[in-house]
């Protein structure tokens, strides 16, 4: 019997031309190697790439099973090598509490630590940090106090301690009244000076009003006594006190010769504040004259009797009836040539209260 020939064996099937690139062997190897690189950037992204790489290792992969297992384990090991261990719960809090407790125990007034108050373990309330100790700079000129405090390691600040609006311009003209120490946030010790202008009294409290002294009652006291009382107020410079006459036609003798003269009027008046900027005038009279009465007809322009109207009051005019002779020119007023004459030699330039001059 004749049998037909056997059909030929089918040829081997070539690779499917439409295979996706990420299913190729080089792509699978590349994804596995990329796992640790992305894990260095972000642990979560590295984990996602690891899952994707494992899927590619096992999906439609012609590799042998042993190779797939080895690739999976290797990818997981690579990611675990680059991801840091997570901190244990409560570790950071424990360290912080230990450091804070140690700082509280070892803290002293001069230790430049943080100004944050510590916690008292018994009471549960914050314990304020003691202020740094400093020398007493009160009463010193402000510029000198600053120099000494800076040399002692303080950061220095200053302010006008009164309630006025004056700014501190020249520290050499200001005096320290108050001082307050403290700490900065970085642990540096500081000191703040409250000052007033030199010569002014200190307020009772920082930021308060200056207790300026008041003008005393000086009427009918001698110039020498009144001068001392004003200067003893402690705020007025010597050159801010001056003497004048209470009567317009009177003249003060040379300095030192009117110490016994009496005070009639003070400017400012009794009870007024006397400050560093005050100017004081004491109007004086010779004790023989007395002070002008307030209800006099000449009012604010009191004059002493002057019978001969020569400008020389009668009380010290040796010739009250002779207009040409007075206490300054007993032999007669000088004429135009500068010579002195008798009663007829005075018809010159010195002729007050007449129509001739």
Tab-separated table of C-alpha atoms in Angstrom:
chain	number	residue	atom	x	y	z
A	1	UNK	CA	0.000	0.000	0.000
A	2	UNK	CA	1.270	3.406	-0.927
A	3	UNK	CA	1.193	6.088	1.822
A	4	UNK	CA	1.361	9.842	1.104
A	5	UNK	CA	4.480	11.663	2.275
A	6	UNK	CA	4.364	13.328	5.772
A	7	UNK	CA	3.901	17.081	5.734
A	8	UNK	CA	6.980	19.156	6.452
A	9	UNK	CA	7.529	20.561	10.033
A	10	UNK	CA	6.343	24.144	10.480
A	11	UNK	CA	9.105	26.689	10.509
A	12	UNK	CA	10.035	28.424	13.880
A	13	UNK	CA	7.957	31.545	14.553
A	14	UNK	CA	10.002	34.716	14.398
A	15	UNK	CA	9.796	37.315	17.197
A	16	UNK	CA	6.690	39.367	17.142
A	17	UNK	CA	7.591	42.604	15.457
A	18	UNK	CA	5.183	44.589	17.671
A	19	UNK	CA	6.867	43.815	21.076
A	20	UNK	CA	6.782	46.882	23.371
A	21	UNK	CA	10.172	48.368	24.259
A	22	UNK	CA	9.733	48.133	28.059
A	23	UNK	CA	9.216	44.350	27.722
A	24	UNK	CA	12.627	43.877	26.149
A	25	UNK	CA	15.484	42.435	28.182
A	26	UNK	CA	17.587	45.675	28.140
A	27	UNK	CA	14.581	47.679	29.378
A	28	UNK	CA	13.906	45.248	32.224
A	29	UNK	CA	17.546	45.389	33.330
A	30	UNK	CA	17.526	49.198	33.069
A	31	UNK	CA	14.465	49.572	35.311
A	32	UNK	CA	16.040	47.339	37.940
A	33	UNK	CA	19.231	49.416	37.947
A	34	UNK	CA	17.202	52.667	38.106
A	35	UNK	CA	15.506	51.661	41.376
A	36	UNK	CA	18.386	52.697	43.723
A	37	UNK	CA	19.020	55.907	41.748
A	38	UNK	CA	15.434	57.123	42.152
A	39	UNK	CA	15.422	55.886	45.749
A	40	UNK	CA	18.269	58.303	46.532
A	41	UNK	CA	16.104	61.169	45.321
A	42	UNK	CA	12.884	60.087	47.012
A	43	UNK	CA	12.221	56.858	48.921
A	44	UNK	CA	8.550	56.738	47.899
A	45	UNK	CA	9.309	57.176	44.194
A	46	UNK	CA	12.013	54.529	44.474
A	47	UNK	CA	9.475	52.110	45.978
A	48	UNK	CA	6.999	52.741	43.119
A	49	UNK	CA	9.724	52.052	40.546
A	50	UNK	CA	10.647	48.846	42.409
A	51	UNK	CA	7.051	47.578	42.080
A	52	UNK	CA	7.028	48.436	38.384
A	53	UNK	CA	10.395	46.678	37.829
A	54	UNK	CA	9.190	43.500	39.575
A	55	UNK	CA	6.094	43.445	37.378
A	56	UNK	CA	8.314	43.684	34.274
A	57	UNK	CA	10.580	40.901	35.572
A	58	UNK	CA	7.680	38.440	35.803
A	59	UNK	CA	5.343	39.574	33.024
A	60	UNK	CA	5.843	37.817	29.641
A	61	UNK	CA	9.515	37.317	30.441
A	62	UNK	CA	11.242	34.358	28.761
A	63	UNK	CA	13.829	34.269	31.568
A	64	UNK	CA	14.126	31.181	33.691
A	65	UNK	CA	12.393	31.268	37.053
A	66	UNK	CA	15.702	31.344	38.976
A	67	UNK	CA	16.822	34.412	37.062
A	68	UNK	CA	13.498	36.132	37.793
A	69	UNK	CA	13.856	35.419	41.534
A	70	UNK	CA	17.445	36.695	41.547
A	71	UNK	CA	16.464	39.908	39.733
A	72	UNK	CA	13.571	40.545	42.141
A	73	UNK	CA	15.717	40.053	45.238
A	74	UNK	CA	18.490	42.195	43.752
A	75	UNK	CA	16.131	45.100	42.989
A	76	UNK	CA	14.773	45.031	46.549
A	77	UNK	CA	18.275	44.924	48.021
A	78	UNK	CA	19.427	47.861	45.927
A	79	UNK	CA	16.538	50.015	47.164
A	80	UNK	CA	17.074	48.993	50.789
A	81	UNK	CA	20.727	49.999	50.556
A	82	UNK	CA	19.984	53.620	49.692
A	83	UNK	CA	16.867	54.341	51.820
A	84	UNK	CA	17.819	55.599	55.374
A	85	UNK	CA	16.409	53.974	58.463
A	86	UNK	CA	13.402	55.805	59.952
A	87	UNK	CA	14.029	57.403	63.379
A	88	UNK	CA	12.648	55.680	66.404
A	89	UNK	CA	9.522	57.210	67.899
A	90	UNK	CA	10.196	59.688	70.743
A	91	UNK	CA	13.988	59.753	70.298
A	92	UNK	CA	14.239	63.488	69.439
A	93	UNK	CA	11.898	64.501	72.253
A	94	UNK	CA	13.947	62.557	74.774
A	95	UNK	CA	17.159	64.311	73.734
A	96	UNK	CA	15.537	67.735	73.865
A	97	UNK	CA	14.185	67.176	77.349
A	98	UNK	CA	17.544	65.966	78.587
A	99	UNK	CA	19.347	69.021	77.160
A	100	UNK	CA	16.813	71.418	78.632
A	101	UNK	CA	17.084	69.850	82.063
A	102	UNK	CA	20.858	70.035	82.020
A	103	UNK	CA	20.798	73.691	80.959
A	104	UNK	CA	18.437	74.552	83.781
A	105	UNK	CA	20.661	72.886	86.377
A	106	UNK	CA	23.917	74.437	85.167
A	107	UNK	CA	22.610	77.966	84.526
A	108	UNK	CA	24.087	80.905	86.409
A	109	UNK	CA	23.548	84.669	86.283
A	110	UNK	CA	26.637	85.182	84.138
A	111	UNK	CA	26.130	82.204	81.801
A	112	UNK	CA	25.231	83.463	78.282
A	113	UNK	CA	22.488	80.948	77.577
A	114	UNK	CA	19.142	81.237	75.839
A	115	UNK	CA	16.666	83.631	77.525
A	116	UNK	CA	13.898	81.023	77.277
A	117	UNK	CA	12.716	80.334	80.857
A	118	UNK	CA	13.312	76.858	82.227
A	119	UNK	CA	10.598	74.723	83.793
A	120	UNK	CA	10.524	74.068	87.514
A	121	UNK	CA	9.929	70.330	87.882
A	122	UNK	CA	8.095	70.752	91.221
A	123	UNK	CA	5.835	73.737	90.529
A	124	UNK	CA	5.466	73.284	86.766
A	125	UNK	CA	5.888	77.053	86.249
A	126	UNK	CA	8.581	78.849	84.187
A	127	UNK	CA	11.546	80.158	86.176
A	128	UNK	CA	12.810	83.493	84.758
A	129	UNK	CA	16.478	83.737	84.009
A	130	UNK	CA	18.312	86.057	86.437
A	131	UNK	CA	19.440	89.360	84.949
A	132	UNK	CA	23.195	89.787	84.512
A	133	UNK	CA	25.014	91.682	87.226
A	134	UNK	CA	26.526	95.095	86.415
A	135	UNK	CA	28.384	97.842	88.238
A	136	UNK	CA	26.385	100.874	89.390
A	137	UNK	CA	26.846	103.515	86.676
A	138	UNK	CA	24.207	105.940	88.000
A	139	UNK	CA	25.441	109.513	88.402
A	140	UNK	CA	28.151	109.071	85.765
A	141	UNK	CA	28.274	111.091	82.585
A	142	UNK	CA	26.528	109.046	79.910
A	143	UNK	CA	29.500	108.740	77.557
A	144	UNK	CA	31.738	107.484	80.389
A	145	UNK	CA	29.099	105.014	81.584
A	146	UNK	CA	28.755	103.596	78.080
A	147	UNK	CA	32.517	103.142	77.731
A	148	UNK	CA	32.767	101.327	81.073
A	149	UNK	CA	29.802	99.049	80.313
A	150	UNK	CA	31.122	98.144	76.867
A	151	UNK	CA	34.491	97.309	78.397
A	152	UNK	CA	32.644	94.977	80.794
A	153	UNK	CA	31.171	93.058	77.855
A	154	UNK	CA	27.699	94.610	77.659
A	155	UNK	CA	25.782	95.661	74.602
A	156	UNK	CA	24.772	99.238	75.470
A	157	UNK	CA	21.707	101.331	74.649
A	158	UNK	CA	20.417	104.613	76.109
A	159	UNK	CA	17.314	106.811	76.142
A	160	UNK	CA	15.929	110.045	77.568
A	161	UNK	CA	14.437	108.941	80.866
A	162	UNK	CA	12.121	111.956	81.278
A	163	UNK	CA	8.706	112.587	79.745
A	164	UNK	CA	9.899	115.397	77.466
A	165	UNK	CA	10.711	114.938	73.786
A	166	UNK	CA	14.382	115.878	73.821
A	167	UNK	CA	16.730	113.580	71.952
A	168	UNK	CA	20.140	112.617	73.277
A	169	UNK	CA	22.518	114.416	70.930
A	170	UNK	CA	25.769	114.836	72.900
A	171	UNK	CA	26.168	112.080	75.483
A	172	UNK	CA	28.821	114.087	77.322
A	173	UNK	CA	26.029	116.511	78.358
A	174	UNK	CA	23.810	113.802	79.859
A	175	UNK	CA	23.926	111.941	83.168
A	176	UNK	CA	22.760	108.402	83.974
A	177	UNK	CA	19.718	108.107	86.277
A	178	UNK	CA	18.585	104.520	85.675
A	179	UNK	CA	20.083	101.301	84.326
A	180	UNK	CA	18.522	97.961	83.384
A	181	UNK	CA	20.327	94.804	82.326
A	182	UNK	CA	19.005	91.927	80.237
A	183	UNK	CA	19.775	89.266	77.656
A	184	UNK	CA	19.459	89.139	73.898
A	185	UNK	CA	17.957	86.122	72.130
A	186	UNK	CA	21.487	84.963	71.336
A	187	UNK	CA	22.535	85.079	74.992
A	188	UNK	CA	24.491	88.355	74.957
A	189	UNK	CA	24.158	90.522	78.079
A	190	UNK	CA	22.855	94.046	77.564
A	191	UNK	CA	22.363	97.237	79.576
A	192	UNK	CA	20.050	100.175	78.882
A	193	UNK	CA	20.746	103.591	80.435
A	194	UNK	CA	18.040	106.153	81.212
A	195	UNK	CA	19.607	109.630	81.311
A	196	UNK	CA	18.762	113.306	81.793
A	197	UNK	CA	20.625	116.429	80.798
A	198	UNK	CA	23.468	117.083	83.205
A	199	UNK	CA	22.264	119.351	85.989
A	200	UNK	CA	18.636	118.205	85.842
A	201	UNK	CA	17.225	116.126	88.708
A	202	UNK	CA	16.274	112.511	88.001
A	203	UNK	CA	12.585	111.549	87.739
A	204	UNK	CA	11.145	109.337	90.450
A	205	UNK	CA	10.705	106.582	87.848
A	206	UNK	CA	11.967	105.898	84.355
A	207	UNK	CA	9.802	107.884	81.938
A	208	UNK	CA	8.418	110.233	84.593
A	209	UNK	CA	8.428	114.018	84.848
A	210	UNK	CA	11.565	115.829	85.998
A	211	UNK	CA	10.952	117.360	89.456
A	212	UNK	CA	12.244	120.821	88.634
A	213	UNK	CA	12.780	123.054	91.697
A	214	UNK	CA	10.563	126.084	92.300
A	215	UNK	CA	11.555	129.716	92.503
A	216	UNK	CA	11.843	130.627	96.216
A	217	UNK	CA	10.499	133.731	97.967
A	218	UNK	CA	13.374	136.212	97.788
A	219	UNK	CA	11.647	139.602	98.299
A	220	UNK	CA	13.644	141.915	100.563
A	221	UNK	CA	16.497	139.465	100.943
A	222	UNK	CA	19.952	140.779	100.176
A	223	UNK	CA	21.498	140.085	96.790
A	224	UNK	CA	24.161	137.905	98.367
A	225	UNK	CA	21.598	135.745	100.186
A	226	UNK	CA	19.209	135.549	97.225
A	227	UNK	CA	22.014	134.680	94.812
A	228	UNK	CA	23.042	131.742	96.998
A	229	UNK	CA	19.488	130.415	97.305
A	230	UNK	CA	18.959	130.450	93.544
A	231	UNK	CA	22.244	128.731	92.752
A	232	UNK	CA	21.644	126.197	95.522
A	233	UNK	CA	18.641	124.947	93.540
A	234	UNK	CA	21.304	123.016	91.646
A	235	UNK	CA	20.081	123.487	88.081
A	236	UNK	CA	20.851	127.067	87.107
A	237	UNK	CA	24.243	127.938	85.567
A	238	UNK	CA	25.939	130.973	87.161
A	239	UNK	CA	25.654	133.066	84.010
A	240	UNK	CA	21.875	132.559	83.919
A	241	UNK	CA	21.485	134.720	87.047
A	242	UNK	CA	21.742	138.496	86.754
A	243	UNK	CA	21.058	141.593	88.860
A	244	UNK	CA	19.195	144.702	87.735
A	245	UNK	CA	17.733	147.787	89.367
A	246	UNK	CA	14.129	147.957	90.525
A	247	UNK	CA	13.934	151.658	89.538
A	248	UNK	CA	14.537	152.832	85.982
A	249	UNK	CA	16.664	155.822	86.960
A	250	UNK	CA	18.837	153.889	89.399
A	251	UNK	CA	22.268	152.431	88.681
A	252	UNK	CA	23.960	149.401	90.213
A	253	UNK	CA	27.389	150.069	91.693
A	254	UNK	CA	30.331	147.861	90.789
A	255	UNK	CA	30.020	144.121	91.453
A	256	UNK	CA	30.510	143.317	95.104
A	257	UNK	CA	29.284	146.763	96.197
A	258	UNK	CA	25.594	145.862	95.977
A	259	UNK	CA	25.732	142.679	98.052
A	260	UNK	CA	23.628	144.424	100.712
A	261	UNK	CA	21.023	145.687	98.254
A	262	UNK	CA	17.564	144.203	98.595
A	263	UNK	CA	15.453	142.138	96.177
A	264	UNK	CA	12.177	143.753	95.108
A	265	UNK	CA	11.095	141.672	92.109
A	266	UNK	CA	12.082	138.269	90.756
A	267	UNK	CA	11.662	137.026	87.200
A	268	UNK	CA	10.394	134.293	87.114
A	269	UNK	CA	8.052	134.848	90.021
A	270	UNK	CA	7.961	132.847	93.218
A	271	UNK	CA	6.773	129.266	92.704
A	272	UNK	CA	7.696	129.034	89.008
A	273	UNK	CA	9.765	126.089	87.788
A	274	UNK	CA	13.476	126.693	87.394
A	275	UNK	CA	14.981	124.574	84.599
A	276	UNK	CA	18.321	124.398	82.840
A	277	UNK	CA	17.043	126.883	80.254
A	278	UNK	CA	15.673	129.438	82.736
A	279	UNK	CA	17.195	132.904	83.013
A	280	UNK	CA	16.650	134.571	86.417
A	281	UNK	CA	16.677	138.326	86.983
A	282	UNK	CA	16.606	139.856	90.475
A	283	UNK	CA	15.617	143.530	90.587
A	284	UNK	CA	17.377	145.280	93.460
A	285	UNK	CA	17.141	148.510	95.364
A	286	UNK	CA	19.271	150.290	97.922
A	287	UNK	CA	17.947	149.509	101.439
A	288	UNK	CA	17.315	153.239	102.024
A	289	UNK	CA	14.737	153.384	99.228
A	290	UNK	CA	12.429	150.449	99.753
A	291	UNK	CA	10.689	148.656	96.905
A	292	UNK	CA	8.229	150.258	94.500
A	293	UNK	CA	4.605	149.987	95.602
A	294	UNK	CA	2.399	148.053	93.180
A	295	UNK	CA	-0.194	150.867	92.989
A	296	UNK	CA	2.249	153.618	92.055
A	297	UNK	CA	1.260	156.000	89.294
A	298	UNK	CA	4.337	155.173	87.244
A	299	UNK	CA	3.268	151.491	87.251
A	300	UNK	CA	5.801	149.332	85.442
A	301	UNK	CA	8.289	152.217	85.112
A	302	UNK	CA	8.993	153.251	88.706
A	303	UNK	CA	11.453	156.057	89.233
A	304	UNK	CA	13.222	157.415	92.305
A	305	UNK	CA	12.920	161.079	93.247
A	306	UNK	CA	15.336	163.258	91.242
A	307	UNK	CA	14.696	166.923	92.021
A	308	UNK	CA	17.285	168.395	89.667
A	309	UNK	CA	16.334	165.925	86.907
A	310	UNK	CA	19.940	165.067	86.140
A	311	UNK	CA	19.414	161.273	86.132
A	312	UNK	CA	21.085	160.945	89.537
A	313	UNK	CA	18.495	159.947	92.187
A	314	UNK	CA	18.420	162.198	95.223
A	315	UNK	CA	19.388	159.397	97.633
A	316	UNK	CA	23.004	159.374	96.417
A	317	UNK	CA	23.183	162.776	94.653
A	318	UNK	CA	25.408	165.057	96.803
A	319	UNK	CA	23.884	168.047	95.021
A	320	UNK	CA	20.198	167.204	94.597
A	321	UNK	CA	19.364	170.798	93.708
A	322	UNK	CA	22.217	171.396	91.253
A	323	UNK	CA	21.606	169.937	87.830
A	324	UNK	CA	25.227	170.424	86.764
A	325	UNK	CA	26.746	168.439	89.591
A	326	UNK	CA	26.037	164.914	90.742
A	327	UNK	CA	27.722	161.983	92.436
A	328	UNK	CA	29.740	161.175	89.310
A	329	UNK	CA	30.790	164.755	88.507
A	330	UNK	CA	30.819	166.666	91.793
A	331	UNK	CA	32.759	169.533	90.183
A	332	UNK	CA	30.322	169.938	87.325
A	333	UNK	CA	29.350	168.082	84.189
A	334	UNK	CA	32.001	168.062	81.423
A	335	UNK	CA	31.577	170.544	78.548
A	336	UNK	CA	32.251	169.890	74.880
A	337	UNK	CA	36.014	170.375	75.270
A	338	UNK	CA	36.191	167.760	78.011
A	339	UNK	CA	37.060	170.267	80.782
A	340	UNK	CA	35.055	170.552	83.969
A	341	UNK	CA	33.399	173.774	84.997
A	342	UNK	CA	31.321	175.045	87.868
A	343	UNK	CA	27.615	175.480	87.949
A	344	UNK	CA	27.770	177.286	84.608
A	345	UNK	CA	29.904	174.685	82.854
A	346	UNK	CA	27.336	172.028	82.356
A	347	UNK	CA	25.423	173.305	79.366
A	348	UNK	CA	26.845	170.536	77.171
A	349	UNK	CA	25.795	167.141	75.931
A	350	UNK	CA	24.645	165.708	79.264
A	351	UNK	CA	21.250	167.315	79.529
A	352	UNK	CA	18.604	164.648	79.933
A	353	UNK	CA	14.905	165.519	79.986
A	354	UNK	CA	15.339	168.894	78.279
A	355	UNK	CA	14.462	170.094	74.806
A	356	UNK	CA	18.097	170.808	74.015
A	357	UNK	CA	19.262	167.227	73.626
